[in-house]
């Protein structure tokens, strides 16, 4: 497949083609949760153990969470480092019904050598009352810490941390980025061991974690796939994904038909689809992003195949920021439609999807940088009745 068809929603055409009969325009209602400073990163998880997913936010100087239902805001940590916060990772790693939380701060991308002036990694110990401030435990870090996620492996959870640059890097050249996995000890106050996933990429930006312990890292050299197998990290080369990329996510059209989507180049304008053997078939889905910075693959519409949600943070050629959803019209991925989720009121820095109201479908949470807003887009999909 050398090219792909994507549709700019000419509704008369859509109505006339049987293949589109089952795809209606998605319906979301919007709720503004808060006014924020930057909104560097989002996470979803049950903070207080009440069985409902809460929203967590890495804002400029505070890490906060919003209680599901009334969306009351609580500060987890503030002024953790001299410079800005930048990322967080929240997952229930000990299966007690409440998330464990790690965070990254001291955001200073221009300083790639001095660990006292650039980067931090902290594990936060919850108090008895999670609405109070949490206790930070400072861990080893590389400079320019930028993204982190918990990864479930056959040997337990690992906290994978991705810096933006390698040590001493200038303009994306020099030493490779040291991507580290942190091993949580039984007592988090004790020393945390680390293991190395990779150190061959330069100027990395974001990564995706799949349920099978596979990590996809996007950066200057394209996308690299790393899996945890036989008690160690194994690399699977993806030679067709050699274009520089800032965001990457994996989705599925069917169980046996995975695909990857990227934002290219880093902070770029293109939404790109890769599918086929070893993800070797490349197609551009959309080329009017500006500072593309948020990406999710999930089935929000109950189609049995994943859709792609993408957000960008600076006005594009139409002068608009926002979020769009891209919908594959069939299981082959040869045709895609796209619709606005938010047209020009969300300079999207990050977004996540989760069933926040637990009605059986996925909602969208987004944080806006220039628009300084935190919003929920409630999915109004009509569920099938029994």
Short mmCIF file of N, CA and C in Angstrom, two decimals, residues 72-133:
data_model
loop_
_atom_site.label_atom_id
_atom_site.label_comp_id
_atom_site.label_asym_id
_atom_site.label_seq_id
_atom_site.Cartn_x
_atom_site.Cartn_y
_atom_site.Cartn_z
N UNK A 72 -12.84 17.75 42.96
CA UNK A 72 -12.10 18.60 43.88
C UNK A 72 -10.61 18.40 43.68
N UNK A 73 -9.86 19.49 43.75
CA UNK A 73 -8.42 19.49 43.46
C UNK A 73 -7.62 19.38 44.75
N UNK A 74 -6.62 18.47 44.77
CA UNK A 74 -5.74 18.29 45.91
C UNK A 74 -4.29 18.34 45.45
N UNK A 75 -3.44 18.98 46.21
CA UNK A 75 -2.02 19.09 45.89
C UNK A 75 -1.27 17.90 46.47
N UNK A 76 -0.52 17.21 45.61
CA UNK A 76 0.31 16.07 46.03
C UNK A 76 1.69 16.55 46.47
N UNK A 77 2.29 17.41 45.65
CA UNK A 77 3.61 17.96 45.94
C UNK A 77 3.73 19.30 45.24
N UNK A 78 4.47 20.23 45.84
CA UNK A 78 4.66 21.54 45.22
C UNK A 78 6.09 22.01 45.43
N UNK A 79 6.59 22.76 44.46
CA UNK A 79 7.96 23.28 44.51
C UNK A 79 8.96 22.18 44.85
N UNK A 80 8.79 21.06 44.17
CA UNK A 80 9.63 19.91 44.45
C UNK A 80 11.09 20.17 44.07
N UNK A 81 11.28 20.94 42.99
CA UNK A 81 12.61 21.35 42.55
C UNK A 81 12.57 22.83 42.20
N UNK A 82 13.73 23.38 41.90
CA UNK A 82 13.82 24.80 41.57
C UNK A 82 13.06 25.11 40.28
N UNK A 83 13.14 24.21 39.31
CA UNK A 83 12.54 24.45 38.00
C UNK A 83 11.22 23.69 37.87
N UNK A 84 10.66 23.73 36.66
CA UNK A 84 9.32 23.18 36.43
C UNK A 84 9.26 21.67 36.62
N UNK A 85 8.06 21.19 36.98
CA UNK A 85 7.72 19.78 36.85
C UNK A 85 7.56 19.46 35.37
N UNK A 86 7.62 18.15 35.03
CA UNK A 86 7.49 17.82 33.60
C UNK A 86 6.73 16.53 33.32
N UNK A 87 6.71 15.55 34.25
CA UNK A 87 6.05 14.29 33.91
C UNK A 87 5.66 13.55 35.19
N UNK A 88 4.82 12.52 35.02
CA UNK A 88 4.41 11.68 36.14
C UNK A 88 3.96 10.33 35.61
N UNK A 89 3.98 9.33 36.49
CA UNK A 89 3.55 7.98 36.14
C UNK A 89 2.78 7.41 37.32
N UNK A 90 1.55 6.95 37.07
CA UNK A 90 0.68 6.46 38.14
C UNK A 90 0.08 5.12 37.75
N UNK A 91 0.35 4.10 38.55
CA UNK A 91 -0.19 2.75 38.33
C UNK A 91 -0.27 2.04 39.67
N UNK A 92 -1.24 1.16 39.81
CA UNK A 92 -1.38 0.35 41.02
C UNK A 92 -0.43 -0.84 40.89
N UNK A 93 0.81 -0.67 41.33
CA UNK A 93 1.80 -1.72 41.11
C UNK A 93 1.75 -2.82 42.16
N UNK A 94 1.15 -2.57 43.33
CA UNK A 94 1.08 -3.61 44.35
C UNK A 94 -0.32 -4.19 44.52
N UNK A 95 -1.23 -3.80 43.61
CA UNK A 95 -2.57 -4.39 43.54
C UNK A 95 -3.37 -4.20 44.83
N UNK A 96 -3.24 -3.02 45.45
CA UNK A 96 -4.04 -2.74 46.65
C UNK A 96 -5.21 -1.82 46.34
N UNK A 97 -5.44 -1.53 45.06
CA UNK A 97 -6.56 -0.69 44.67
C UNK A 97 -6.25 0.79 44.62
N UNK A 98 -4.99 1.16 44.89
CA UNK A 98 -4.59 2.57 44.89
C UNK A 98 -3.28 2.72 44.12
N UNK A 99 -3.15 3.84 43.39
CA UNK A 99 -1.99 4.01 42.53
C UNK A 99 -0.71 4.27 43.34
N UNK A 100 0.42 3.84 42.76
CA UNK A 100 1.73 4.30 43.19
C UNK A 100 2.16 5.38 42.19
N UNK A 101 2.95 6.35 42.67
CA UNK A 101 3.20 7.53 41.87
C UNK A 101 4.69 7.88 41.86
N UNK A 102 5.19 8.12 40.64
CA UNK A 102 6.53 8.67 40.44
C UNK A 102 6.41 9.93 39.60
N UNK A 103 7.34 10.85 39.78
CA UNK A 103 7.26 12.13 39.07
C UNK A 103 8.65 12.55 38.61
N UNK A 104 8.66 13.42 37.57
CA UNK A 104 9.90 14.02 37.08
C UNK A 104 9.79 15.53 37.09
N UNK A 105 10.88 16.19 37.42
CA UNK A 105 10.86 17.66 37.54
C UNK A 105 12.24 18.22 37.16
N UNK A 106 12.51 19.48 37.63
CA UNK A 106 13.75 20.19 37.30
C UNK A 106 13.94 20.21 35.78
N UNK A 107 12.87 20.61 35.09
CA UNK A 107 12.86 20.60 33.62
C UNK A 107 13.76 21.71 33.09
N UNK A 108 14.88 21.31 32.50
CA UNK A 108 15.89 22.25 32.01
C UNK A 108 16.53 21.64 30.77
N UNK A 109 15.82 21.63 29.64
CA UNK A 109 16.31 20.90 28.46
C UNK A 109 17.59 21.43 27.87
N UNK A 110 17.96 22.68 28.18
CA UNK A 110 19.19 23.24 27.66
C UNK A 110 20.44 22.80 28.39
N UNK A 111 20.29 22.19 29.57
CA UNK A 111 21.42 21.72 30.36
C UNK A 111 21.47 20.19 30.30
N UNK A 112 22.45 19.66 29.58
CA UNK A 112 22.48 18.21 29.34
C UNK A 112 23.57 17.50 30.13
N UNK A 113 24.34 18.22 30.94
CA UNK A 113 25.46 17.60 31.66
C UNK A 113 25.30 17.61 33.17
N UNK A 114 24.83 18.69 33.74
CA UNK A 114 24.81 18.90 35.18
C UNK A 114 23.53 18.32 35.78
N UNK A 115 23.66 17.23 36.53
CA UNK A 115 22.47 16.59 37.10
C UNK A 115 21.87 17.39 38.25
N UNK A 116 22.62 18.32 38.82
CA UNK A 116 22.05 19.15 39.88
C UNK A 116 21.17 20.26 39.30
N UNK A 117 21.37 20.59 38.03
CA UNK A 117 20.63 21.69 37.41
C UNK A 117 19.61 21.22 36.39
N UNK A 118 19.58 19.93 36.10
CA UNK A 118 18.67 19.42 35.06
C UNK A 118 18.19 18.02 35.41
N UNK A 119 16.88 17.89 35.49
CA UNK A 119 16.28 16.57 35.69
C UNK A 119 16.12 16.20 37.14
N UNK A 120 15.09 15.42 37.42
CA UNK A 120 14.91 14.78 38.72
C UNK A 120 13.93 13.63 38.55
N UNK A 121 14.08 12.63 39.41
CA UNK A 121 13.12 11.53 39.51
C UNK A 121 12.80 11.35 40.99
N UNK A 122 11.52 11.40 41.32
CA UNK A 122 11.09 11.18 42.70
C UNK A 122 9.99 10.12 42.73
N UNK A 123 10.06 9.24 43.71
CA UNK A 123 8.92 8.40 44.06
C UNK A 123 8.21 9.08 45.22
N UNK A 124 6.89 9.16 45.16
CA UNK A 124 6.12 9.86 46.18
C UNK A 124 5.36 8.85 47.04
N UNK A 125 5.60 8.89 48.33
CA UNK A 125 4.94 7.99 49.28
C UNK A 125 3.67 8.65 49.78
N UNK A 126 2.56 7.95 49.61
CA UNK A 126 1.27 8.52 50.01
C UNK A 126 1.14 8.60 51.53
N UNK A 127 0.54 9.65 52.03
CA UNK A 127 0.20 9.71 53.46
C UNK A 127 -1.07 8.90 53.71
N UNK A 128 -1.42 8.73 54.98
CA UNK A 128 -2.66 8.03 55.31
C UNK A 128 -3.85 8.70 54.65
N UNK A 129 -3.84 10.01 54.62
CA UNK A 129 -4.87 10.79 53.94
C UNK A 129 -4.28 11.32 52.63
N UNK A 130 -4.67 10.77 51.47
CA UNK A 130 -4.02 11.16 50.21
C UNK A 130 -4.34 12.57 49.77
N UNK A 131 -5.21 13.28 50.48
CA UNK A 131 -5.47 14.68 50.15
C UNK A 131 -4.40 15.60 50.73
N UNK A 132 -3.52 15.06 51.58
CA UNK A 132 -2.42 15.83 52.15
C UNK A 132 -1.17 15.68 51.27
N UNK A 133 -0.11 16.43 51.57
CA UNK A 133 1.12 16.35 50.79
C UNK A 133 1.78 14.98 50.95
#
